[in-house]
Coordinates of C-alpha atoms and ligand atoms in Angstrom, one line a residue:
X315 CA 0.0 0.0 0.0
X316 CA 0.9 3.6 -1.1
X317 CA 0.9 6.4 1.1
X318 CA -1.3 8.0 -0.9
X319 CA -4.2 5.2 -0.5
X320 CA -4.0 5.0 3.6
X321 CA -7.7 5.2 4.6
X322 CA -8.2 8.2 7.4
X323 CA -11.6 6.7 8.2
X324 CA -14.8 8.4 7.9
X325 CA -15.2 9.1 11.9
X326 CA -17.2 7.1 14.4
X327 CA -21.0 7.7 13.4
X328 CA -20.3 7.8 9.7
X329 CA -22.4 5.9 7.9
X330 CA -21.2 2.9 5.7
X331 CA -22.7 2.4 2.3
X332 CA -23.1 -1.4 0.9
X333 CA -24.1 -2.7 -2.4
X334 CA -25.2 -6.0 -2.6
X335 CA -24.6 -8.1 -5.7
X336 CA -26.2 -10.7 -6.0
X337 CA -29.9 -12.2 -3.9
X338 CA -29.8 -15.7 -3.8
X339 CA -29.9 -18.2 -1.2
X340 CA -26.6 -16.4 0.6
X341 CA -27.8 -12.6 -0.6
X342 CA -30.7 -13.2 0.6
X343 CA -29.7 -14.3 4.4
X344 CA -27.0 -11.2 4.2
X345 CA -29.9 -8.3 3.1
X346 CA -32.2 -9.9 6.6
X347 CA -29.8 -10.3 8.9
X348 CA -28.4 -6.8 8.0
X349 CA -31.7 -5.6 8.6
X350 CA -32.9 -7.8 11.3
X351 CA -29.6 -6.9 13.4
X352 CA -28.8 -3.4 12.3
X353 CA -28.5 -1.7 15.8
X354 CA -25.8 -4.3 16.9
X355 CA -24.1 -4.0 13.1
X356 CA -23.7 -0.6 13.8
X357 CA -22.2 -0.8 17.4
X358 CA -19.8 -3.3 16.3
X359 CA -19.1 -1.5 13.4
X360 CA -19.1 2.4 14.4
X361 CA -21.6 3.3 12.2
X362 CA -24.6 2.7 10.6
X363 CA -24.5 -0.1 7.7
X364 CA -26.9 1.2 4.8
X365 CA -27.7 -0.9 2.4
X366 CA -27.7 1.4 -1.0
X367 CA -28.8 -1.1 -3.2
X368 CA -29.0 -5.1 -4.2
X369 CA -28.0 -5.9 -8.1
X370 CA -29.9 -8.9 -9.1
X371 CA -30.2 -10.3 -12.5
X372 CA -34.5 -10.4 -12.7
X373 CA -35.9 -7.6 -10.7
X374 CA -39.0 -8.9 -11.8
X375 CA -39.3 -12.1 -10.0
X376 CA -41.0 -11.9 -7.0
X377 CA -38.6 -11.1 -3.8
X378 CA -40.9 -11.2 -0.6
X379 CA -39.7 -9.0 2.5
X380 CA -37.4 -7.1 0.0
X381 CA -38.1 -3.4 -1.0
X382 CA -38.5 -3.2 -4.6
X383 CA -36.7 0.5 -4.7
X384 CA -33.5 -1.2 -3.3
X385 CA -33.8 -3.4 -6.8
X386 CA -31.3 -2.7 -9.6
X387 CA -29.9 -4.9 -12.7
X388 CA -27.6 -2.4 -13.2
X389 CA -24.4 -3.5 -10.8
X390 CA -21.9 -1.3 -12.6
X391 CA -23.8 2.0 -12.0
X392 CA -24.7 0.8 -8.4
X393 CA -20.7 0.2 -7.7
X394 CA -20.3 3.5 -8.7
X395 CA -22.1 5.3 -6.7
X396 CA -20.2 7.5 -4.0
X397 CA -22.5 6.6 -1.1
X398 CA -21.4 3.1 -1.6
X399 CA -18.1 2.0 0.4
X400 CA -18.5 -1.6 0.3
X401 CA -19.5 -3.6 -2.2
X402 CA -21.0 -7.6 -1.2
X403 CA -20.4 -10.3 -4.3
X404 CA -22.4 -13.2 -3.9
X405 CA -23.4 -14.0 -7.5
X406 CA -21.0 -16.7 -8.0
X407 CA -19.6 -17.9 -11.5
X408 CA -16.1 -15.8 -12.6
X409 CA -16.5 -13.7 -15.6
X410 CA -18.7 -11.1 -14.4
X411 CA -18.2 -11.0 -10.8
X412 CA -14.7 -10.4 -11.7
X413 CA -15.5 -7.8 -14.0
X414 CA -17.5 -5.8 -11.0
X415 CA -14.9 -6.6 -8.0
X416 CA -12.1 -5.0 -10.1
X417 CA -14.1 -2.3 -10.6
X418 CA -15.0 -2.1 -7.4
X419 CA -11.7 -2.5 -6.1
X420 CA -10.2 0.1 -9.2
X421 CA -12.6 2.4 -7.3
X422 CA -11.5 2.6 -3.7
X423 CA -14.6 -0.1 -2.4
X424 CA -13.8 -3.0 0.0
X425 CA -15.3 -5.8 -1.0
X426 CA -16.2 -8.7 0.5
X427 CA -17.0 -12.1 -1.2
X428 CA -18.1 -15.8 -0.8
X429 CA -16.8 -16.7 -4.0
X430 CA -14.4 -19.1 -4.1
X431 CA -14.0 -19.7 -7.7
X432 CA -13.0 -16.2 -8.1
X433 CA -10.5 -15.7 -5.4
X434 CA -8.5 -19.4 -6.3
X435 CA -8.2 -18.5 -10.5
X436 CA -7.8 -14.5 -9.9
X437 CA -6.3 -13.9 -6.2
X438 CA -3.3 -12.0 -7.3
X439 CA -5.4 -9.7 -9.6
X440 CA -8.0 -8.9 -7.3
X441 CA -5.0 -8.2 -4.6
X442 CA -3.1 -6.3 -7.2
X443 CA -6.0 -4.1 -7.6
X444 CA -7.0 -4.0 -3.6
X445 CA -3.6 -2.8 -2.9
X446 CA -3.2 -0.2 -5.6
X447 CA -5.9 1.4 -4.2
X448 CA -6.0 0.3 -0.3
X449 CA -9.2 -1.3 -0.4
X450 CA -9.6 -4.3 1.8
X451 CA -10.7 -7.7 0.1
X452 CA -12.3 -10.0 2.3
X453 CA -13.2 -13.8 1.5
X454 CA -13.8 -15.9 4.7
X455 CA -16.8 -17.1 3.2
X456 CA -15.0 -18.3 0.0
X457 CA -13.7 -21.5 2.1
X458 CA -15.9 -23.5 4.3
X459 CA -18.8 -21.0 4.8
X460 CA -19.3 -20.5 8.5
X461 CA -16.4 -21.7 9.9
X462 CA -13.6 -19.4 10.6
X463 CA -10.5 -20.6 8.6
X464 CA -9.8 -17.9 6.3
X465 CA -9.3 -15.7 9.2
X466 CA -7.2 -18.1 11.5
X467 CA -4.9 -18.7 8.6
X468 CA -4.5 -15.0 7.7
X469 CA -3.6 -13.3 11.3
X470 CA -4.3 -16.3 13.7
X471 CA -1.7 -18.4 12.3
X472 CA 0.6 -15.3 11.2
X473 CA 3.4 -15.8 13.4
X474 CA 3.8 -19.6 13.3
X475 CA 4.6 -21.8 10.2
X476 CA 2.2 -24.3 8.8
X477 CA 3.1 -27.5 7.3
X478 CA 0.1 -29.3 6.9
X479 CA -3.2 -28.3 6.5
X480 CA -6.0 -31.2 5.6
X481 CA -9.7 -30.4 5.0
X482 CA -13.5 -31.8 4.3
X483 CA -14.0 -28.6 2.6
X484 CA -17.5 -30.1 0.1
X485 CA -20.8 -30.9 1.9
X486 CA -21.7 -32.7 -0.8
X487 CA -19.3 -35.1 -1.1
X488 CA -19.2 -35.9 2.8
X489 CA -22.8 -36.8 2.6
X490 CA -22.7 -38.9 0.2
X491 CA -19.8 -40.9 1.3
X492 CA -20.8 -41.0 4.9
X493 CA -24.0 -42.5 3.5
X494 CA -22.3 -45.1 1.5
X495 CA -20.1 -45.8 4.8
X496 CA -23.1 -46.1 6.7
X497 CA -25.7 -47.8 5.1
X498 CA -22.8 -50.1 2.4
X499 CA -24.9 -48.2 -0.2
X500 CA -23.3 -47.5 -3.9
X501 CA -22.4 -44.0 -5.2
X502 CA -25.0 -43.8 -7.7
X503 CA -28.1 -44.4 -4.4
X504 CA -26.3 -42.1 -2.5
X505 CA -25.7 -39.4 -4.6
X506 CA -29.6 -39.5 -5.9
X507 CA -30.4 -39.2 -2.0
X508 CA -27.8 -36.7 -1.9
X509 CA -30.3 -34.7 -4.8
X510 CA -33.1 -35.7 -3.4
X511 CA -32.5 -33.8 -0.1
X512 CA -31.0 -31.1 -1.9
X513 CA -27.7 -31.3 -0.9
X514 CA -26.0 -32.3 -4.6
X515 CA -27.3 -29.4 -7.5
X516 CA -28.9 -30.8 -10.3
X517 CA -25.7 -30.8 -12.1
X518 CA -23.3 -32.1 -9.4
X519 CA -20.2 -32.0 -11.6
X520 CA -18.4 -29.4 -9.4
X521 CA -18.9 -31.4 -6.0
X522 CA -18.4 -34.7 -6.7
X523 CA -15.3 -34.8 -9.2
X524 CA -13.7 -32.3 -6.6
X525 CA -13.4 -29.2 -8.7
X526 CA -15.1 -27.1 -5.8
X527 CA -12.5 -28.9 -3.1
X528 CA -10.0 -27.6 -5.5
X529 CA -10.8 -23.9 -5.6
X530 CA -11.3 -23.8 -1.6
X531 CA -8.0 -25.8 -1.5
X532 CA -5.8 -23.4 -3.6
X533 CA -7.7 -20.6 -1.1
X534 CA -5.8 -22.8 2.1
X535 CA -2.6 -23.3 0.9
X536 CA -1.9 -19.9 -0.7
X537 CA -3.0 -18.6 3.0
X538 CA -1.0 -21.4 4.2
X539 CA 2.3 -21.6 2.8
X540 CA 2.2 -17.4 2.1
X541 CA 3.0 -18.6 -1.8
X542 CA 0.4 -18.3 -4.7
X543 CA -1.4 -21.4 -5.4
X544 CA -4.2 -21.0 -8.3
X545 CA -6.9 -23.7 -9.0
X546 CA -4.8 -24.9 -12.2
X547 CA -2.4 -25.5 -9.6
X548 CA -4.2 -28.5 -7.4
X549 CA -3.9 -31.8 -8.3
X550 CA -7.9 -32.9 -8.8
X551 CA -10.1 -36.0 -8.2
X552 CA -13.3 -36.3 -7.3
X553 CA -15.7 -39.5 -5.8
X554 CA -17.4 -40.6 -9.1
X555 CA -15.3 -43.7 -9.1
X556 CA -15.8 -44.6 -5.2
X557 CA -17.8 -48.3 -4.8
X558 CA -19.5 -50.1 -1.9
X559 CA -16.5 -52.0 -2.3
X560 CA -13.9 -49.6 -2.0
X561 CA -15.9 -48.6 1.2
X562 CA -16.1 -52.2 2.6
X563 CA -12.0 -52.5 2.1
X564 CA -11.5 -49.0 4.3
X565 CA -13.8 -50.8 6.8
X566 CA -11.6 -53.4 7.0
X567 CA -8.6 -51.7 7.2
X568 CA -10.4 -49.4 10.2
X569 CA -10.5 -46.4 8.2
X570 CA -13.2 -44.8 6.4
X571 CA -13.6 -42.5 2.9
X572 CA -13.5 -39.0 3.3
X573 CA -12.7 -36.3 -0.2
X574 CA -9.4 -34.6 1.4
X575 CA -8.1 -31.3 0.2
X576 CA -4.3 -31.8 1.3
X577 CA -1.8 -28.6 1.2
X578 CA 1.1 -29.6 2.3
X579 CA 4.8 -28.6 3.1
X580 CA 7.4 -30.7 1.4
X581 CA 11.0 -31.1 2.1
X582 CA 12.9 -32.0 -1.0
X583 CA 15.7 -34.3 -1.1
X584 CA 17.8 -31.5 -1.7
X585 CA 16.8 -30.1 2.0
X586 CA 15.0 -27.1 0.0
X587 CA 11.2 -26.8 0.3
X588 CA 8.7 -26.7 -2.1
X589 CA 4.4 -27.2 -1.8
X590 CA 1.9 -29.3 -2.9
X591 CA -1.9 -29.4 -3.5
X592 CA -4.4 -31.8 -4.1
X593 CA -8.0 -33.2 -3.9
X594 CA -8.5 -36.9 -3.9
X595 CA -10.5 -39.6 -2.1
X596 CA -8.5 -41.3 0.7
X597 CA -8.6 -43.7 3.2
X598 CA -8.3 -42.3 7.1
X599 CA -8.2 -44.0 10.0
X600 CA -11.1 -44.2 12.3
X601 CA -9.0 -42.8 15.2
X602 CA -8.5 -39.5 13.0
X603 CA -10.6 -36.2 14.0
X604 CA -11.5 -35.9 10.3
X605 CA -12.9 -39.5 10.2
X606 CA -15.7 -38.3 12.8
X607 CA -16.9 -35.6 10.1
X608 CA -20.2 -36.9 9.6
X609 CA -23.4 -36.1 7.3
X610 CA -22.7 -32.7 5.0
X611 CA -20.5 -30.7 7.7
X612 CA -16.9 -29.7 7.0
X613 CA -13.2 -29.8 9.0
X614 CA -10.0 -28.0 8.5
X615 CA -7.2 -29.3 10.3
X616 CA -4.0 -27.8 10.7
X617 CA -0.4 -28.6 11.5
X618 CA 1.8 -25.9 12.6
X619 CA 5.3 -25.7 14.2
X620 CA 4.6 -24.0 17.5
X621 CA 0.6 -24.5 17.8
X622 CA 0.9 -28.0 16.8
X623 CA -2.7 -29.3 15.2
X624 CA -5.9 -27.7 15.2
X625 CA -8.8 -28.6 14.1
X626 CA -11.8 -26.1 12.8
X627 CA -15.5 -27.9 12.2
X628 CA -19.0 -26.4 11.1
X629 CA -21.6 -26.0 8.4
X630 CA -19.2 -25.3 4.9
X631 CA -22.2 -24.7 3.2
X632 CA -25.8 -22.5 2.9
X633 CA -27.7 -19.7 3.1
X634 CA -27.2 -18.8 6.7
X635 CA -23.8 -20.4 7.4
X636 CA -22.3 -18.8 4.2
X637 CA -23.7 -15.1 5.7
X638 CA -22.6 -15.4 8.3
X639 CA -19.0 -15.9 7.2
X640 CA -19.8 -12.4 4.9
X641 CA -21.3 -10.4 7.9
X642 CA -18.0 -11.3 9.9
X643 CA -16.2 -9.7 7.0
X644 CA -18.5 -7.0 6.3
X645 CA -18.5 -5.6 10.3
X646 CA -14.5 -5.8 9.7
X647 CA -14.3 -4.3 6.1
X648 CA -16.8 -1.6 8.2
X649 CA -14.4 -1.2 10.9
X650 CA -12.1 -0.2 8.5
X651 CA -14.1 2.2 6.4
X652 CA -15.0 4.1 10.3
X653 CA -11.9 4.2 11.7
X654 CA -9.3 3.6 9.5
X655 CA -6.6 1.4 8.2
X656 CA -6.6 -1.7 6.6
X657 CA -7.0 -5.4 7.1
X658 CA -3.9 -7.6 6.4
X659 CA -3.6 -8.2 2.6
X660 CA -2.3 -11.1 0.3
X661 CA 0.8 -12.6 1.4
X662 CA 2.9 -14.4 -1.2
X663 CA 6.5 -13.5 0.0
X664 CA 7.6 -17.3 0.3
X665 CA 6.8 -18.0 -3.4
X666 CA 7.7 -21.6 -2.9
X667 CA 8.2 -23.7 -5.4
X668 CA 5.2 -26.0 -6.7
X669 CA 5.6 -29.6 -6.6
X670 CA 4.3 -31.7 -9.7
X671 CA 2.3 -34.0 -8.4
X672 CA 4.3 -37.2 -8.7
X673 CA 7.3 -35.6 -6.4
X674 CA 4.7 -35.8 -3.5
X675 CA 4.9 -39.1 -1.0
X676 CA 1.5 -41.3 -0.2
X677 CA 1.2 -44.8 0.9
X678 CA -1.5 -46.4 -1.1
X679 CA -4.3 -49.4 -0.3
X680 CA -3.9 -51.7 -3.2
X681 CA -6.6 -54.1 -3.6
X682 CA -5.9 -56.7 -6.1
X683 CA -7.2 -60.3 -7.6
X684 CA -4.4 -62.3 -8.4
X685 CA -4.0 -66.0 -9.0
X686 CA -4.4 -68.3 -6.1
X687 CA -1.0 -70.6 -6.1
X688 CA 2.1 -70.5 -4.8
X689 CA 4.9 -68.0 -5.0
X690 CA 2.4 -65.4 -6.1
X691 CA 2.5 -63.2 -3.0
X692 CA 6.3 -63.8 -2.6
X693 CA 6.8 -62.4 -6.3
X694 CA 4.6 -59.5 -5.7
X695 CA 6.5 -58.5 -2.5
X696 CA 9.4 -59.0 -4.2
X697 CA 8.4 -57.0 -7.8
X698 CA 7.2 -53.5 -5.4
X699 CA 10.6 -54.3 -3.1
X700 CA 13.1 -53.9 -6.5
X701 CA 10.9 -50.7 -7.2
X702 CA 11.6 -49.0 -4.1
X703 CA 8.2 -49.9 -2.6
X704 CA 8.2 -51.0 1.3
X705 CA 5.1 -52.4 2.2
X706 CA 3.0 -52.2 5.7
X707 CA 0.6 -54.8 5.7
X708 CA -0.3 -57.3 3.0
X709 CA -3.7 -58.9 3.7
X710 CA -4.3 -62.2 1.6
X711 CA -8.5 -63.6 1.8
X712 CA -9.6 -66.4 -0.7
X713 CA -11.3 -65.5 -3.6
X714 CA -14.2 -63.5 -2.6
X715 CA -14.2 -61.5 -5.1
X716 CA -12.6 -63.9 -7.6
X717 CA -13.8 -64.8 -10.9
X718 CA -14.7 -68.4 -12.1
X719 CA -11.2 -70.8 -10.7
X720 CA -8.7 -69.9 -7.8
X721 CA -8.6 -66.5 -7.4
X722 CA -7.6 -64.8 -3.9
X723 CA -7.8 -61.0 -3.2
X724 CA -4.4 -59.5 -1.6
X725 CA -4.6 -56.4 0.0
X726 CA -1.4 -54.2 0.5
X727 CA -1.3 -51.2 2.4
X728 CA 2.5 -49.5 1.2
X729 CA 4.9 -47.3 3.5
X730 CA 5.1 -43.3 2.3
X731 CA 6.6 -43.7 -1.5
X732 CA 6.7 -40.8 -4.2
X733 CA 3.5 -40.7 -5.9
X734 CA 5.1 -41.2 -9.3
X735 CA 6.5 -44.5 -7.9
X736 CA 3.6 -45.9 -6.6
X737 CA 1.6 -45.1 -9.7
X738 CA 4.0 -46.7 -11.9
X739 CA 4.4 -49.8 -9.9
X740 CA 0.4 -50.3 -9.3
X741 CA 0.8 -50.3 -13.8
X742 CA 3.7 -53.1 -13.2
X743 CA 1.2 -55.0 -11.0
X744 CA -1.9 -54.8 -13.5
X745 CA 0.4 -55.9 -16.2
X746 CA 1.6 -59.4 -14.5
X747 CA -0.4 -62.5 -15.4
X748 CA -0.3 -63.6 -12.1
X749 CA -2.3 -60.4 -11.5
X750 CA -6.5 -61.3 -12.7
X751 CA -7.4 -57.6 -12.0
X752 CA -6.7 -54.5 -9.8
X753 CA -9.8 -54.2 -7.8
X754 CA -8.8 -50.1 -6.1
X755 CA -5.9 -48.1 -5.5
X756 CA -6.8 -45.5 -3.1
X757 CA -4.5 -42.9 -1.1
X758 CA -3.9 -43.3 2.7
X759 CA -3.9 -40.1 4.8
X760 CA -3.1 -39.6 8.4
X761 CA -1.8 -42.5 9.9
X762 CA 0.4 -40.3 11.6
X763 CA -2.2 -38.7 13.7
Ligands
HSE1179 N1 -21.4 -27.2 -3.0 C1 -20.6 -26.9 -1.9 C2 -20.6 -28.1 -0.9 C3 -20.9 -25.7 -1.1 O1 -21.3 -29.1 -1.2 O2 -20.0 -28.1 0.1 C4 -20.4 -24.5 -1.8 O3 -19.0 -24.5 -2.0

């Protein structure tokens, strides 16, 4: 920040203009509880918060408890005006709303949004533009919804270093496989329940093939590791291909199948450090605190050096949740606007190095159909051994799932390897004629914990 763009303040009492964009299930939930709560907003702001006007997209569809006169489809005018201070994006998608933050941000506003899509594929632009002007940009809301993470990471967490951070971060996705681990239900049931109660959208691309994990996951470890980490960056996949199966085997094994966004801190073999991202299903042990996640709630937890872990849990998802993440903001961004100053920006200093994702270690649970005679375990053992592959446990059951003849099902669980390894030794195994099929190769996470 320029000298020229400190903020004075407007002086306790002032008011402090808002334009909403956007009224949907989160707009909606902002514009009452703004209303409903305005004499506390003001004493925790300093000043009155005055909503100047709510851009919507159909002003003439029917918008019950909502004065009409606040009603514009014109968000570029509303931005604009000089009674505004503040502007509120909760549109979603990532053309347009970017198109109105900049400007909103070009123009001395603070703004504060839920929108995560956004913030992971144009954080530095949107800080560029924040800081040229010394506006504050606010986007708790963007991870998680309601519960606090953003924050934590940002000025919490400040002083410490994080190496780890692992999170539930889609409702969606837990449901459904929290139903499938409960009831030994397929994807497919669970994911029409998952519609059927409204959880999934009618199009649940985003959720379940972990493209929304993704975006809130390139939020975290930007935050995290104080480096900037873009959606293009995060290694990405969803729950599509999970069966009753797969969720039988993580019984077995005393874990259970949650969609992890992992941002970790990785030290090369070189000593140097570099970062990784990714979203994939994994296996976690029951014992872990994110294995007790249940139903369509989410969990952030965090490894840092001198806190150690931590572990943040709530509603990532709705209309009230998601508001109340943006009122936080708003009182802050408000706080701001009355008194002055300015709320810790982007911080990228670290620029670490991005890992490709086969530099990263996992162990893996390798569930396999293989021939049912002798020598065959000892030359699989022996196979992963020459590749640099130490293996846990191996688990050998007759042919339960085994195809006409004498098949038996061997189940490895591997020691921490490089992710290119593994991958290219679970291709060895399919290709062996001992081997009949590989039944599931799934991740392992936090057997440490
Ligand atoms: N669709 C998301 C979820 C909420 O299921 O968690 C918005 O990011």
């Amino acid at each position: 920040m320029t000298e020229n763009t400190y903020n004075p303040g407007k002086g306790e009492g002032s008011p402090v203009g808002v334009a909403i964009l956007g009224l949907g299930t989160v707009g909606a939930q902002v514009l009452r509880l703004l209303q409903e709560r305005a004499e506390d907003f003001e004493r925790r702001v300093g000043g009155p918060i005055e909503v100047r006007g709510v851009a919507v997209s159909d002003k003439s569809k029917p918008r019950p408890g909502v004065d009409p006169e606040l009603l514009t489809d014109d968000a570029f005018t509303l931005i604009e005006r000089d009674d505004v201070d503040i502007v509120v994006e909760v549109i979603g998608g990532i053309d347009y709303p970017r198109r109105v933050v900049l400007e909103a941000l070009h123009a001395g506003k603070s703004v504060v949004t839920a929108n995560k899509a956004l913030v992971a594929a144009h954080g530095a632009e949107l800080s560029d533009a924040a800081d040229a002007t010394g506006a504050d940009l606010f986007f708790e809301a963007a991870v998680a919804a309601a519960i606090p993470v953003v924050g934590p990471l940002r000025r919490s967490l400040a002083g410490d270093q994080v190496n780890k951070v692992v999170g539930i971060v889609n409702g969606t996705t837990n449901f459904i496989l929290d139903a499938m681990d409960s009831t030994g239900a397929d994807y497919d049931e669970m994911l029409a329940e998952a519609t059927r109660l409204g959880y999934a959208e009618a199009d649940p691309t985003a959720d379940v093939e972990g493209h929304d994990a993704a975006s809130k996951a390139a939020i975290l470890s930007s935050l995290a590791f104080h480096t900037r980490v873009t959606s293009d960056d995060v290694h990405c996949e969803g729950i599509s291909s999970i069966t009753a199966e797969d969720i039988a085997a993580a019984n077995a094994a005393d874990c259970t199948i949650k969609l992890l966004a992992t941002c970790e801190r990785v030290i090369q073999e070189d000593g140097s450090e570099g970062i990784s991202t990714s979203v994939y299903p994994a296996f976690i042990p029951r014992r872990h605190p994110l294995a007790t996640v249940r139903e369509s709630f989410n969990a952030v937890f965090v490894e840092a050096d001198a806190a150690g872990r931590l572990m943040f849990y709530g509603n990532g998802a709705g209309g009230n949740p998601t508001a109340s993440a943006v009122l936080g903001d708003l009182v802050a961004a408000g706080r701001n606007k009355v008194f002055g100053g300015r709320a810790p920006g982007d911080s990228t200093y670290a620029d670490l190095p991005i890992l490709p994702f086969g530099e990263v270690e996992t162990r893996f649970h390798i569930d396999l159909e293989v021939d049912d005679r002798i020598g065959v375990l000892a030359d699989i053992s022996r196979r992963l051994a020459d590749n640099g592959i130490s293996l846990r446990t191996v688990r050998q059951e007759g042919g339960t799932r085994a195809h006409e003849g004498s098949a038996a099902r061997l189940v490895i669980i591997t020691h921490s390897a490089k992710e290119e390894q593994l991958q290219s030794c679970v291709e060895m195994l399919a290709s062996l004629d001992s081997v009949v099929k590989v039944n599931s190769v799934i991740r392992i996470e936090g057997m440490d914990v």
